Tab-separated table of C-alpha atoms in Angstrom:
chain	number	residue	atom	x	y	z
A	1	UNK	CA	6.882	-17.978	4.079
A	2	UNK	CA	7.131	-14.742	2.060
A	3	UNK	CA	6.391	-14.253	-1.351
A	4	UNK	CA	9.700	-14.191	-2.571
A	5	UNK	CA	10.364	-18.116	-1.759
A	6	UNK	CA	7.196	-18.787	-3.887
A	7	UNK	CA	8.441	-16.734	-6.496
A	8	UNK	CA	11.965	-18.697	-6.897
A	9	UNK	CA	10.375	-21.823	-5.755
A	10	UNK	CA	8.157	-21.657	-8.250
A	11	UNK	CA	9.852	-19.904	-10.899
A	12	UNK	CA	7.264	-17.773	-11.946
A	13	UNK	CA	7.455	-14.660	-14.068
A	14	UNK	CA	6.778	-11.519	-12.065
A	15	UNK	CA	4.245	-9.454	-14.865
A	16	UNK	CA	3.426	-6.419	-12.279
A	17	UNK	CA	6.093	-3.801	-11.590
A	18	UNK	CA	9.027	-5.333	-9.225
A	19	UNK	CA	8.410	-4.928	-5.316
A	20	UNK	CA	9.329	-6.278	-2.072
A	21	UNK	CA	8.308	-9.597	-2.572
A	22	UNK	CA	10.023	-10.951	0.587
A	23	UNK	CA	8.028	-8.383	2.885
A	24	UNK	CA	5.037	-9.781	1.924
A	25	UNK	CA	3.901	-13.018	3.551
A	26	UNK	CA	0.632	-14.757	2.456
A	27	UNK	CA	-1.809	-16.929	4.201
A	28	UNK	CA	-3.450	-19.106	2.367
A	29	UNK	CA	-4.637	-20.234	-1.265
A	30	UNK	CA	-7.626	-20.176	-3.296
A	31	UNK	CA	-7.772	-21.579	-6.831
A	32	UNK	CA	-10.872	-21.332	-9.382
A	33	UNK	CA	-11.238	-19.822	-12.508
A	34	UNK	CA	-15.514	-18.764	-11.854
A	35	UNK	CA	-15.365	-15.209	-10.733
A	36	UNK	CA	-17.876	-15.310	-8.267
A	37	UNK	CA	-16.450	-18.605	-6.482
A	38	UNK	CA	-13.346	-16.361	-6.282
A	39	UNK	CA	-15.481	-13.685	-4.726
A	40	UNK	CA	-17.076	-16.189	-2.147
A	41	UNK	CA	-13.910	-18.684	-1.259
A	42	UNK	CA	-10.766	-16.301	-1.382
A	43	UNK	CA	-9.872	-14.720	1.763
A	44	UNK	CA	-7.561	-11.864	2.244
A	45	UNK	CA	-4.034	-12.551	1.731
A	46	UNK	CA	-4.665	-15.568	-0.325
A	47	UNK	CA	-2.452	-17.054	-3.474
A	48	UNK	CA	-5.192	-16.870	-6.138
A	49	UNK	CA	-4.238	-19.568	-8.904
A	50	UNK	CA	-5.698	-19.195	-11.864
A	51	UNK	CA	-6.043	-19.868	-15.290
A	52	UNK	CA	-8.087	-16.391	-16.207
A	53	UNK	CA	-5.624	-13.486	-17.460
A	54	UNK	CA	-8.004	-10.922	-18.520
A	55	UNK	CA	-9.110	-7.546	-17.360
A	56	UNK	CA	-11.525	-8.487	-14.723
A	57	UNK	CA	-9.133	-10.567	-12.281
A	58	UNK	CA	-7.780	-7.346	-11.345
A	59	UNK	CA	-10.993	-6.291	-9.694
A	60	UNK	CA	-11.476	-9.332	-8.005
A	61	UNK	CA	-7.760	-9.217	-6.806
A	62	UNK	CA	-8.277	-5.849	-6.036
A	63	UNK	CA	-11.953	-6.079	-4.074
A	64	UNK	CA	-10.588	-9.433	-1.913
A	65	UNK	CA	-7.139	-7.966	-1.598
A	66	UNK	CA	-5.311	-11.080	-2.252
A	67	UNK	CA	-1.641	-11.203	-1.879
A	68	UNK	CA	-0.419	-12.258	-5.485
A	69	UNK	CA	-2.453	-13.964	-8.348
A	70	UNK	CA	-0.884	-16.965	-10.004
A	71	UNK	CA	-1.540	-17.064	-13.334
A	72	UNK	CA	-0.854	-20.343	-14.888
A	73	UNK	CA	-0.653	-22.719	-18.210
A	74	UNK	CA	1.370	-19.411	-19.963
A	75	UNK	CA	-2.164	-17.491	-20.126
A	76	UNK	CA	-1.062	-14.016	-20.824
A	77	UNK	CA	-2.909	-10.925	-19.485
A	78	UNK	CA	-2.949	-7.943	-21.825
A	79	UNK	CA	-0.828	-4.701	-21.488
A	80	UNK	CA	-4.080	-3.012	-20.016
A	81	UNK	CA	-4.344	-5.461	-17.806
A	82	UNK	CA	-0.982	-5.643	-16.222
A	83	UNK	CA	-1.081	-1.617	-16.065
A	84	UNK	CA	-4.347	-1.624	-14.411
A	85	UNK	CA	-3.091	-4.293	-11.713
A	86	UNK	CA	-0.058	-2.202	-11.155
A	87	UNK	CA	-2.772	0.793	-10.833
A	88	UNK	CA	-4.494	-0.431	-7.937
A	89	UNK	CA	-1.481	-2.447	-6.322
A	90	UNK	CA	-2.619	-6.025	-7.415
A	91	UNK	CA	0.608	-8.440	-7.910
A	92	UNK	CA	0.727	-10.980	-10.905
A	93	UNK	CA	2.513	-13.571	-11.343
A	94	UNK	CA	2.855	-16.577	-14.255
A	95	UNK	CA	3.780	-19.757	-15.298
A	96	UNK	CA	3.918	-22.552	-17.537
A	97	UNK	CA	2.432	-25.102	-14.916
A	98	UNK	CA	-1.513	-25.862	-14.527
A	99	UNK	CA	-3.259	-24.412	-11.730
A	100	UNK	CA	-2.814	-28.039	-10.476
A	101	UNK	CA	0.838	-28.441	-10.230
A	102	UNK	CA	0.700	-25.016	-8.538
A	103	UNK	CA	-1.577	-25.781	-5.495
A	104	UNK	CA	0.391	-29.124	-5.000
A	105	UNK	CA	3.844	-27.388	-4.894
A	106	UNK	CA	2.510	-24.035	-2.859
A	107	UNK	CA	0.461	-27.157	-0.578
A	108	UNK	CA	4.174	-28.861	0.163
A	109	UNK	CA	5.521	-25.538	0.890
A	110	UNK	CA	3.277	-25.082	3.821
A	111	UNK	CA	0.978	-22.378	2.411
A	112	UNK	CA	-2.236	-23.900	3.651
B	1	UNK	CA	27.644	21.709	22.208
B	2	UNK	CA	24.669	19.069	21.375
B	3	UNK	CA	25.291	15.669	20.212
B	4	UNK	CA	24.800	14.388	16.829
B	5	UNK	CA	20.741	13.401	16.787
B	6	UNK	CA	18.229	14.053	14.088
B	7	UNK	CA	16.391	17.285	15.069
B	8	UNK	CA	12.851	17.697	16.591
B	9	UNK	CA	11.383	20.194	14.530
B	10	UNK	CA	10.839	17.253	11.984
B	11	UNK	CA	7.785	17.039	12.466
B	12	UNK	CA	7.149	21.050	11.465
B	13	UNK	CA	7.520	19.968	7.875
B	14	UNK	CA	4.483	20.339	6.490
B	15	UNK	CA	3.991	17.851	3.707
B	16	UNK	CA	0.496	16.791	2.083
B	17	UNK	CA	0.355	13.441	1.077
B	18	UNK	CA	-2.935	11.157	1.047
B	19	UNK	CA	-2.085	7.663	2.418
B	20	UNK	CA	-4.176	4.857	0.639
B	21	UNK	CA	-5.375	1.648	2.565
B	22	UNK	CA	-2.916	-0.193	0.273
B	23	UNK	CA	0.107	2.267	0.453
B	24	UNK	CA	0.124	1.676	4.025
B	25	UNK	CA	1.202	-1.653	3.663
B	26	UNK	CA	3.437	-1.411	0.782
B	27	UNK	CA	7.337	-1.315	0.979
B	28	UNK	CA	7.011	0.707	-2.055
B	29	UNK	CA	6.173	3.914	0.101
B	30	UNK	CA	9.449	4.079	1.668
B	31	UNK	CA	10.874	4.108	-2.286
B	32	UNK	CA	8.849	6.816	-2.985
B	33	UNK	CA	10.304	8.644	0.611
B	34	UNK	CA	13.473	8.327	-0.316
B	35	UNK	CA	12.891	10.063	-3.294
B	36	UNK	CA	10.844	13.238	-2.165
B	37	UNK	CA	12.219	13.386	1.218
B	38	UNK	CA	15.555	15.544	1.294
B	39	UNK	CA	18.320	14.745	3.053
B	40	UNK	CA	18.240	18.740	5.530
B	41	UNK	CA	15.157	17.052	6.223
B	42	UNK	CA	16.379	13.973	8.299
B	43	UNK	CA	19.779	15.033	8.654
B	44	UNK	CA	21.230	16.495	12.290
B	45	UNK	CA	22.474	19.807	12.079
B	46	UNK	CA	23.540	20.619	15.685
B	47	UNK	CA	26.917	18.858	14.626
B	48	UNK	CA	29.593	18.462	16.896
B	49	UNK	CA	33.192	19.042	14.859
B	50	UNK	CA	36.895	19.200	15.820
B	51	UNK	CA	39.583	21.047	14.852
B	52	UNK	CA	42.458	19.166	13.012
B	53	UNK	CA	44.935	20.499	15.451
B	54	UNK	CA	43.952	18.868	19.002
B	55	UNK	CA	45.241	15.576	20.222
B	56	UNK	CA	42.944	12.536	19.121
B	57	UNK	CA	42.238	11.527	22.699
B	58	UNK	CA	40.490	14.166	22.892
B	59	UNK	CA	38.536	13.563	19.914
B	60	UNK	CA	37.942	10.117	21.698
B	61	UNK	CA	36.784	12.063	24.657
B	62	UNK	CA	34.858	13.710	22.419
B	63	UNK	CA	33.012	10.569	20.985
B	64	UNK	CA	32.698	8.798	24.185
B	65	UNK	CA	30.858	11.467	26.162
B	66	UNK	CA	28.524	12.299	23.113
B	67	UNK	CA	27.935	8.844	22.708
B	68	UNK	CA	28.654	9.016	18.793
B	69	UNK	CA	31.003	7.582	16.297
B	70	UNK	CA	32.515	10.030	14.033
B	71	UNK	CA	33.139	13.921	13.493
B	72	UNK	CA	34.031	15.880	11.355
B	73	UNK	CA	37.101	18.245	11.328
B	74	UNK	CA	36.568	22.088	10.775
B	75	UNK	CA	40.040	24.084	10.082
B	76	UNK	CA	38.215	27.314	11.297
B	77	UNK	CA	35.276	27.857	8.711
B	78	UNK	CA	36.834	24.941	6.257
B	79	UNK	CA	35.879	21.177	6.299
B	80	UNK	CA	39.060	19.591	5.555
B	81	UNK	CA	38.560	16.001	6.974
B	82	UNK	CA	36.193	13.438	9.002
B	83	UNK	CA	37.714	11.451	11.996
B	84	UNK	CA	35.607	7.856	13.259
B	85	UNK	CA	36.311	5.361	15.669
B	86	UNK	CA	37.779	3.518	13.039
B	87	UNK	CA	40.591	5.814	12.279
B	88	UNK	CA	40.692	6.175	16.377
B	89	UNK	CA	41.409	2.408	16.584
B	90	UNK	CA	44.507	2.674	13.904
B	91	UNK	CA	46.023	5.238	15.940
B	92	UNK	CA	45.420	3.218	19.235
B	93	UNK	CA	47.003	0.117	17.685
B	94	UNK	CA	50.548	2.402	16.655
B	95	UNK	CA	49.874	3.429	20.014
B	96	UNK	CA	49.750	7.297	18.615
B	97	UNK	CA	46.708	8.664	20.214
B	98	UNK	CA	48.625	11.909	21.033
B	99	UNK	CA	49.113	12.695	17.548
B	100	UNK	CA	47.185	15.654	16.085
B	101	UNK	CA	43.857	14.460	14.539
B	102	UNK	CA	44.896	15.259	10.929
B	103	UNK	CA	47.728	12.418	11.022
B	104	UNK	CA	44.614	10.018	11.124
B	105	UNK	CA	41.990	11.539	9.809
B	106	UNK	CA	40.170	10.743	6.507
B	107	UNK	CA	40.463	13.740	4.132
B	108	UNK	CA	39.302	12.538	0.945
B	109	UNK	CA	35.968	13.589	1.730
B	110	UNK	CA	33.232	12.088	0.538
B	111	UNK	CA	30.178	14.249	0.651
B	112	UNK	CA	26.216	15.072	0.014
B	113	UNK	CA	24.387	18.047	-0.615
B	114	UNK	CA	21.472	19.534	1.495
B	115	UNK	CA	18.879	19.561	-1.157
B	116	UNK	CA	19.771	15.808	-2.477
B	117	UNK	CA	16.625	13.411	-1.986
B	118	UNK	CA	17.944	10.501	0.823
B	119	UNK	CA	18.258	8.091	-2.144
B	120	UNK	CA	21.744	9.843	-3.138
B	121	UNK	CA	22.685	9.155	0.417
B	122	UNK	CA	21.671	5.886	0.746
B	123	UNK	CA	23.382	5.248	-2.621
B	124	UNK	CA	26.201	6.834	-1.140
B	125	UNK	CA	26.406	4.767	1.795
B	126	UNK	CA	26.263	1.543	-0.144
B	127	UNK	CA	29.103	2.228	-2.880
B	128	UNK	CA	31.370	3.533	-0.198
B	129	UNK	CA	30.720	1.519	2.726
B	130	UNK	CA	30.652	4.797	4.464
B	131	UNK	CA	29.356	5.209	8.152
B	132	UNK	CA	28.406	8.714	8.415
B	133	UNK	CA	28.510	11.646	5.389
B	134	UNK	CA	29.158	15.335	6.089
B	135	UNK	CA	26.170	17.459	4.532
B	136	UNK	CA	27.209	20.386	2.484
B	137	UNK	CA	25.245	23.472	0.989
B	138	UNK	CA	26.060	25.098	-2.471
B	139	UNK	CA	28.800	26.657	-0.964
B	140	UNK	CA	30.818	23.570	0.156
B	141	UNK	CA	30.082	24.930	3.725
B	142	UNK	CA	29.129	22.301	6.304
B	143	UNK	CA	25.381	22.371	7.534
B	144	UNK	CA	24.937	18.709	8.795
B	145	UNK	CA	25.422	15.134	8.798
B	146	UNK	CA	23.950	12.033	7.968
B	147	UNK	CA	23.851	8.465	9.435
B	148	UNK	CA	22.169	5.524	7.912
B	149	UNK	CA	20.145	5.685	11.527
B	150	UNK	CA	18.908	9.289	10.596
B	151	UNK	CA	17.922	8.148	7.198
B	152	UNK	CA	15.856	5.415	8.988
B	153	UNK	CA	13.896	7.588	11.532
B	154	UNK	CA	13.640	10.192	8.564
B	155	UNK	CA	11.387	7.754	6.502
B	156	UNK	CA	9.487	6.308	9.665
B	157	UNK	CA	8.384	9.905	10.944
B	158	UNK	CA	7.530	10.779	7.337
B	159	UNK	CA	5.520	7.309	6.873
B	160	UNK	CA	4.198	8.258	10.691
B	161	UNK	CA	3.211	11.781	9.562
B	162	UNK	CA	1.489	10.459	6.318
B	163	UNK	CA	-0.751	8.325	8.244
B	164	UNK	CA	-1.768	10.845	10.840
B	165	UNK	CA	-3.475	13.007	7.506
B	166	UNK	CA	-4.828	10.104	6.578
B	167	UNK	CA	-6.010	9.076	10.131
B	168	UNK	CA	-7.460	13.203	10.237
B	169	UNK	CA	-9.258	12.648	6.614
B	170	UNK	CA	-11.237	9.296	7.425
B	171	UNK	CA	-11.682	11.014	10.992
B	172	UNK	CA	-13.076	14.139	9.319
B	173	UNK	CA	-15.181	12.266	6.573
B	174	UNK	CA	-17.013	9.714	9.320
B	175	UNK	CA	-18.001	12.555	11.358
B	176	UNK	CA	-19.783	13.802	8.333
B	177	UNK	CA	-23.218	12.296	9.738
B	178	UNK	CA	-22.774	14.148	13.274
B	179	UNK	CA	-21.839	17.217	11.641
B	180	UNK	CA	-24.972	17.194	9.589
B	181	UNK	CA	-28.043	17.998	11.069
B	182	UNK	CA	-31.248	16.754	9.523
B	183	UNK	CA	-34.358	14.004	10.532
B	184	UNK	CA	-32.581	11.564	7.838
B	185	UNK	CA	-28.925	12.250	6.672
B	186	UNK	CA	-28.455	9.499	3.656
B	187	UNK	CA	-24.959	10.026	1.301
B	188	UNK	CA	-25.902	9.012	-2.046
B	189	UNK	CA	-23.309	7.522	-4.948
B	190	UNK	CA	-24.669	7.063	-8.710
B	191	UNK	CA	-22.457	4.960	-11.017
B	192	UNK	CA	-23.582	4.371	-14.388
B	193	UNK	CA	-22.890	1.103	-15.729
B	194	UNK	CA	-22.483	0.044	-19.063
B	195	UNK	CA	-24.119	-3.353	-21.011
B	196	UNK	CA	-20.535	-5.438	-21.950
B	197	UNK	CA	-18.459	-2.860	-20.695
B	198	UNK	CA	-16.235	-5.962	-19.174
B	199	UNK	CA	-12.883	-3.397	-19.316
B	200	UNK	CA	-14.262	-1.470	-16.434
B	201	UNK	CA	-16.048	-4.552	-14.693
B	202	UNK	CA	-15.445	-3.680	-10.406
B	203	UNK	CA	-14.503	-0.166	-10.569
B	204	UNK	CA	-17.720	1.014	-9.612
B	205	UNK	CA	-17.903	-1.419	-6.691
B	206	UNK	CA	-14.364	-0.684	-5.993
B	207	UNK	CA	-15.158	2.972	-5.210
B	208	UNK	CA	-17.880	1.923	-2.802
B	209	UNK	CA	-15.736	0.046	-1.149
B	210	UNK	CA	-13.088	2.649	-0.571
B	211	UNK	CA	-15.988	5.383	-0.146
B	212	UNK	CA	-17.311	3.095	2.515
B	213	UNK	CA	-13.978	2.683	4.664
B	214	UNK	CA	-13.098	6.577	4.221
B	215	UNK	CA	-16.555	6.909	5.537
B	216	UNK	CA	-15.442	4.592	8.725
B	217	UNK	CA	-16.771	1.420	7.822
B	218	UNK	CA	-14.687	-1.599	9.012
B	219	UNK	CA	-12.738	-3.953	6.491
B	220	UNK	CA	-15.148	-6.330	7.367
B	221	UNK	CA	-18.087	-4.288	6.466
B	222	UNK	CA	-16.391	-2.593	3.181
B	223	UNK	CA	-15.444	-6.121	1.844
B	224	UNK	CA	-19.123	-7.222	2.476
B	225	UNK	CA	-20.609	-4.434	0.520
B	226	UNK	CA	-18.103	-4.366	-2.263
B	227	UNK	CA	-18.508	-8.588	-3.166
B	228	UNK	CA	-22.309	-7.487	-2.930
B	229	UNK	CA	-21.765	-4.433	-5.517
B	230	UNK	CA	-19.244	-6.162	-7.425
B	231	UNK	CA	-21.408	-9.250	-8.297
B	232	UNK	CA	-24.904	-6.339	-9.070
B	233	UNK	CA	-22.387	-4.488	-10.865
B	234	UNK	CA	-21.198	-7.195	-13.401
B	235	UNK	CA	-24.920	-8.505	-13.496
B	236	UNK	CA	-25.415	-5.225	-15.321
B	237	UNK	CA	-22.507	-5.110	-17.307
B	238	UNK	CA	-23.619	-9.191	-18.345
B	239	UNK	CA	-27.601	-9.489	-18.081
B	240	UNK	CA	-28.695	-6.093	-19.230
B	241	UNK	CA	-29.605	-4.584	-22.609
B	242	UNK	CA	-28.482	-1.057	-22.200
B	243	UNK	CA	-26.502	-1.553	-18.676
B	244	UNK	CA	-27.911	0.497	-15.791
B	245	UNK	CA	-27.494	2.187	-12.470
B	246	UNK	CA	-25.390	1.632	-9.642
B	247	UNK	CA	-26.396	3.207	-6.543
B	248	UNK	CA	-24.924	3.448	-2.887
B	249	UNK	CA	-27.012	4.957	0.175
B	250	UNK	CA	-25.347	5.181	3.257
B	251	UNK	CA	-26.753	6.133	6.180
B	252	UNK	CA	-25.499	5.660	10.242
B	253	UNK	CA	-27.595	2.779	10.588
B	254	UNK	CA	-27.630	0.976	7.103
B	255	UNK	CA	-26.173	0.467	3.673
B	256	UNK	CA	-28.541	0.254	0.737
B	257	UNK	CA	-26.851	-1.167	-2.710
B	258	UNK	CA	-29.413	-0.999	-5.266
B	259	UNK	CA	-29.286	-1.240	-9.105
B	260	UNK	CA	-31.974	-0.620	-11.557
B	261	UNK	CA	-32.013	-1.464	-15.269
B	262	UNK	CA	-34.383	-1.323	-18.562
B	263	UNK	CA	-34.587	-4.912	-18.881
B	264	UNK	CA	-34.467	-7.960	-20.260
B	265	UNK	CA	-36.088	-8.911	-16.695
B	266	UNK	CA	-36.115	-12.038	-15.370
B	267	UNK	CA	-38.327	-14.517	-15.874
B	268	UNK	CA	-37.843	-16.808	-13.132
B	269	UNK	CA	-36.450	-15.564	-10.212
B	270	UNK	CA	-36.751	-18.697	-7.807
B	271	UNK	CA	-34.688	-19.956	-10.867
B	272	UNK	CA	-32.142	-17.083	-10.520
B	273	UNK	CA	-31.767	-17.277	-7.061
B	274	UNK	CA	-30.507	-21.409	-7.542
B	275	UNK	CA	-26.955	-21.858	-7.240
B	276	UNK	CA	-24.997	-22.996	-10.246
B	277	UNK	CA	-27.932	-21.693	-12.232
B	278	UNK	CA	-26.951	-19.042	-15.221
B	279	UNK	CA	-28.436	-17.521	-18.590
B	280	UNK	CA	-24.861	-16.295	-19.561
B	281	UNK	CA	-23.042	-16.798	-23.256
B	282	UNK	CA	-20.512	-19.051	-23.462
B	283	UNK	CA	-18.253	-16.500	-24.221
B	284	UNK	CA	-18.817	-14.710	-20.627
B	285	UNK	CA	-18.369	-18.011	-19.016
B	286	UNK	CA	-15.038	-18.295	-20.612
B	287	UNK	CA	-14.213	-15.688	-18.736
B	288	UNK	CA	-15.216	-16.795	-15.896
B	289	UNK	CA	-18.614	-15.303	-14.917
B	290	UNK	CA	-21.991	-16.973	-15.693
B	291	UNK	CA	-21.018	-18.608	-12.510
B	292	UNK	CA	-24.586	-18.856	-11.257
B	293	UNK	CA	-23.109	-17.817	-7.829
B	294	UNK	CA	-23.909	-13.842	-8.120
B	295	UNK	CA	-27.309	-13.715	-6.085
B	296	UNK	CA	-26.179	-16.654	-4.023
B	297	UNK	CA	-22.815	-14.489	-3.303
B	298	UNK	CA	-24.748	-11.186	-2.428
B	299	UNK	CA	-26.957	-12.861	0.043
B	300	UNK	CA	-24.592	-14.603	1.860
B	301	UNK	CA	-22.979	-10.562	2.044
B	302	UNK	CA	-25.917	-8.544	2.422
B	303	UNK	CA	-28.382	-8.868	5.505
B	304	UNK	CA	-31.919	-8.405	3.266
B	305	UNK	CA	-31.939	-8.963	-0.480
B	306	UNK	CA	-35.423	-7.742	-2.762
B	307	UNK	CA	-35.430	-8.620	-6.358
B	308	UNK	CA	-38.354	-6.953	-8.483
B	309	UNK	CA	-38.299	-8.223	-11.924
B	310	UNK	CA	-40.978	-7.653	-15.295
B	311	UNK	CA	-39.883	-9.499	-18.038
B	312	UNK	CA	-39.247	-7.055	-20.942
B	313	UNK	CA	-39.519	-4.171	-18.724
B	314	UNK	CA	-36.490	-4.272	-16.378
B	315	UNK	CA	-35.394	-5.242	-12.650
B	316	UNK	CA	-34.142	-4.094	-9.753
B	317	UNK	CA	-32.592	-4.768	-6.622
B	318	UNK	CA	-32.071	-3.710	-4.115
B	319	UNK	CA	-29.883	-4.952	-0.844
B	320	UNK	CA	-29.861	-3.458	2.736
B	321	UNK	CA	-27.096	-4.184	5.124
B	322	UNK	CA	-27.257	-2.986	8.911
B	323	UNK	CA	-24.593	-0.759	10.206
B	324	UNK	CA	-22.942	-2.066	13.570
B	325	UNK	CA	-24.138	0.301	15.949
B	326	UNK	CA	-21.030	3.582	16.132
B	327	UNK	CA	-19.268	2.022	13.180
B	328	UNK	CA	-20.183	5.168	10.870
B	329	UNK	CA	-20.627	7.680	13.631
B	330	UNK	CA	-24.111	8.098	13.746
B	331	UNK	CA	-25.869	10.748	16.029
B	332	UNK	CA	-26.643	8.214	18.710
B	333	UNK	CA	-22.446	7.876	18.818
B	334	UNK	CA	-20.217	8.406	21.837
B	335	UNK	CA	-19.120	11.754	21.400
């Protein structure tokens, strides 16, 4: 399933510049909003969900090379933040849900 | 005459373009081709033309033995038209394939220029529904044409080409300790790192990690030793008083990470060293850190961890990971 599906399944906000969502398929999710559990559970290619919109989620993304970050309950990341993520090729994405409602609906699309 | 195909010497153009890790997989590479890439670059210029004149079985003759689609028509030095199978087939159904090729011919040319980037083309193509486009120089004269097919090997030899130099660079960098002849060869990075600098939090340990897989290293190994410099790296920017140092030593057989700071120190570092345990604010933990998982992350990463602490003076540590045998090219390598 690529990451376009998620993205109109979902309906969440693309925050990053545009890109080929639907070439990008990702395996997996991770969701936490500790740093270092991030660091330690999320795998390459992962959904991160989370509810943490500042600065440092880009290095994480970044570092693990994750396919998209989920960013949910309308937590908005600053301007630096979205042009740093678009700097080093991180994807974010938002929504009004809770990291919860997330999981359960990327879970029932098969993304396990 | 040659048939229509993109030429060889494509690969003569010399074009300088470092390729990261990332860019590699990213769609948004081929954007950027069809931007810089022009279309005398991935057009074929060997093309075959008829004149408007001859019957068009023979510009079906033409077509079939070529093995292409379309062509376009030259009165002497003039393009005045472009004939394709599709025009063929009209003929063929008034049964008039006799007829001169300018009774069925297209001659409201649609055209691109030899210095246009690709994108014109390919915007071409899609507002006109257009199979093939004559290329033209300043002068109106015909130099070439264009197929959606040479647009697509075009951007795959230039994507090809890109990753060769990049291929070349890493190849040039890892051979850096083979090159260099001493008893002990170690590359040393410094990053200084500042207390509650949380805006630049990672970008120290996301330069090892890139230095570390130009150098050769495997993902594997590069994601190992960034999560280890990551998690030192924001226990400087978190922990310390006045931040600290940063340091990467690579050598063909290891990987130290080290940092060293002026304090606070640590008072109990079997404490430390507990999962889930963690002296940060509540305002880092808001963000997220404060996890109590740093130390526990960078020794499930790193093969030997050393902590040397003195409360009010500083600590450091320092973290060793062993270098799979060939993976950075050391002197003991194949070659």
């Amino acid at each position: 399933m690529n990451l376009q599906t998620m993205i109109d399944k979902l309906q969440l906000s693309v925050l990053t510049e545009p890109r080929e969502f639907s070439s990008i398929t990702p395996r997996g999710g991770y969701t936490s909003d500790l740093l270092s559990c991030v660091m330690a559970g999320a795998k390459n290619n992962n959904i991160w969900v989370t509810l943490q919109a500042h600065m440092n989620i880009v290095a994480v993304a970044a570092m693990l090379e994750v396919a998209a970050v989920i960013i949910t309950e309308n937590a908005q990341p600053d301007e630096a933040t979205i042009a740093k993520a678009n700097e080093q090729g991180v994807i974010l994405l938002s929504t009004p849900q809770a990291s919860y409602e997330v999981c359960g609906t990327l879970w029932d699309m098969n993304l396990r | 005459m040659d048939p229509i195909r993109p030429p060889t010497e494509q690969e003569k153009f010399g074009r300088h373009r470092p390729l990261t890790d990332r860019d590699a997989h990213e769609i948004n590479r081929v954007e950027e081709l069809s931007y810089d890439l022009k279309i005398h670059e991935v057009m074929a210029s060997n093309v075959i033309t008829t004149p408007p004149n001859v019957p068009i079985s023979e510009v079906l003759e033409l077509l079939r033995i070529n093995r292409i689609s379309g062509v376009p028509v030259m009165d002497g030095e003039t393009l005045v038209g472009i004939i394709s199978l599709e025009d063929i087939v009209r003929a063929l159904q008034n049964n008039e394939l006799e007829k001169p090729v300018h009774r069925y011919m297209t001659s409201d040319l649609v055209t691109v220029h030899t210095h246009d980037s690709i994108v014109e083309a390919i915007r071409t193509f899609t507002e006109q529904g257009l199979g093939r486009l004559p290329v033209v120089d300043e002068n109106n004269k015909l130099k070439g044409i264009i197929t959606k097919g040479d647009i697509t090997r075009g951007i795959l030899l230039a994507v090809q080409r890109d990753y060769k130099e990049e291929e070349v660079r890493r190849y040039r960098v890892s051979h850096l300790f083979e090159d260099i002849i001493s008893d002990r060869t170690t590359l040393v990075l410094r990053y200084n790192i500042k207390a509650g600098d949380f805006n630049h939090g990672g970008n120290a340990s996301g330069n090892i990690k890139r230095a570390l897989l130009r150098l050769g290293a495997d993902s594997q190994l590069a994601r190992r030793c960034g999560i280890a410099a990551y998690e030192a790296e924001m226990n400087l920017i978190i922990h310390t008083n006045d931040g600290g140092i940063l340091k990467l030593e690579v050598e063909p057989h290891k990987i130290t990470i080290s940092t060293a700071d002026n304090g606070p120190g640590i008072e109990d570092i079997q404490k430390v060293l507990q999962p889930g345990y963690s002296t940060a604010t509540e305002k880092v933990r808001e963000m997220g850190f404060g996890a109590g998982m740093g130390l526990v992350n960078i020794q499930k990463c790193v093969d030997t961890m050393e902590i040397d602490s003195t409360l009010g003076k500083g600590t450091k540590l320092t973290m060793y990971i062993a270098v799979p045998a060939e993976t950075l090219n050391s002197n003991k390598g194949t070659s």
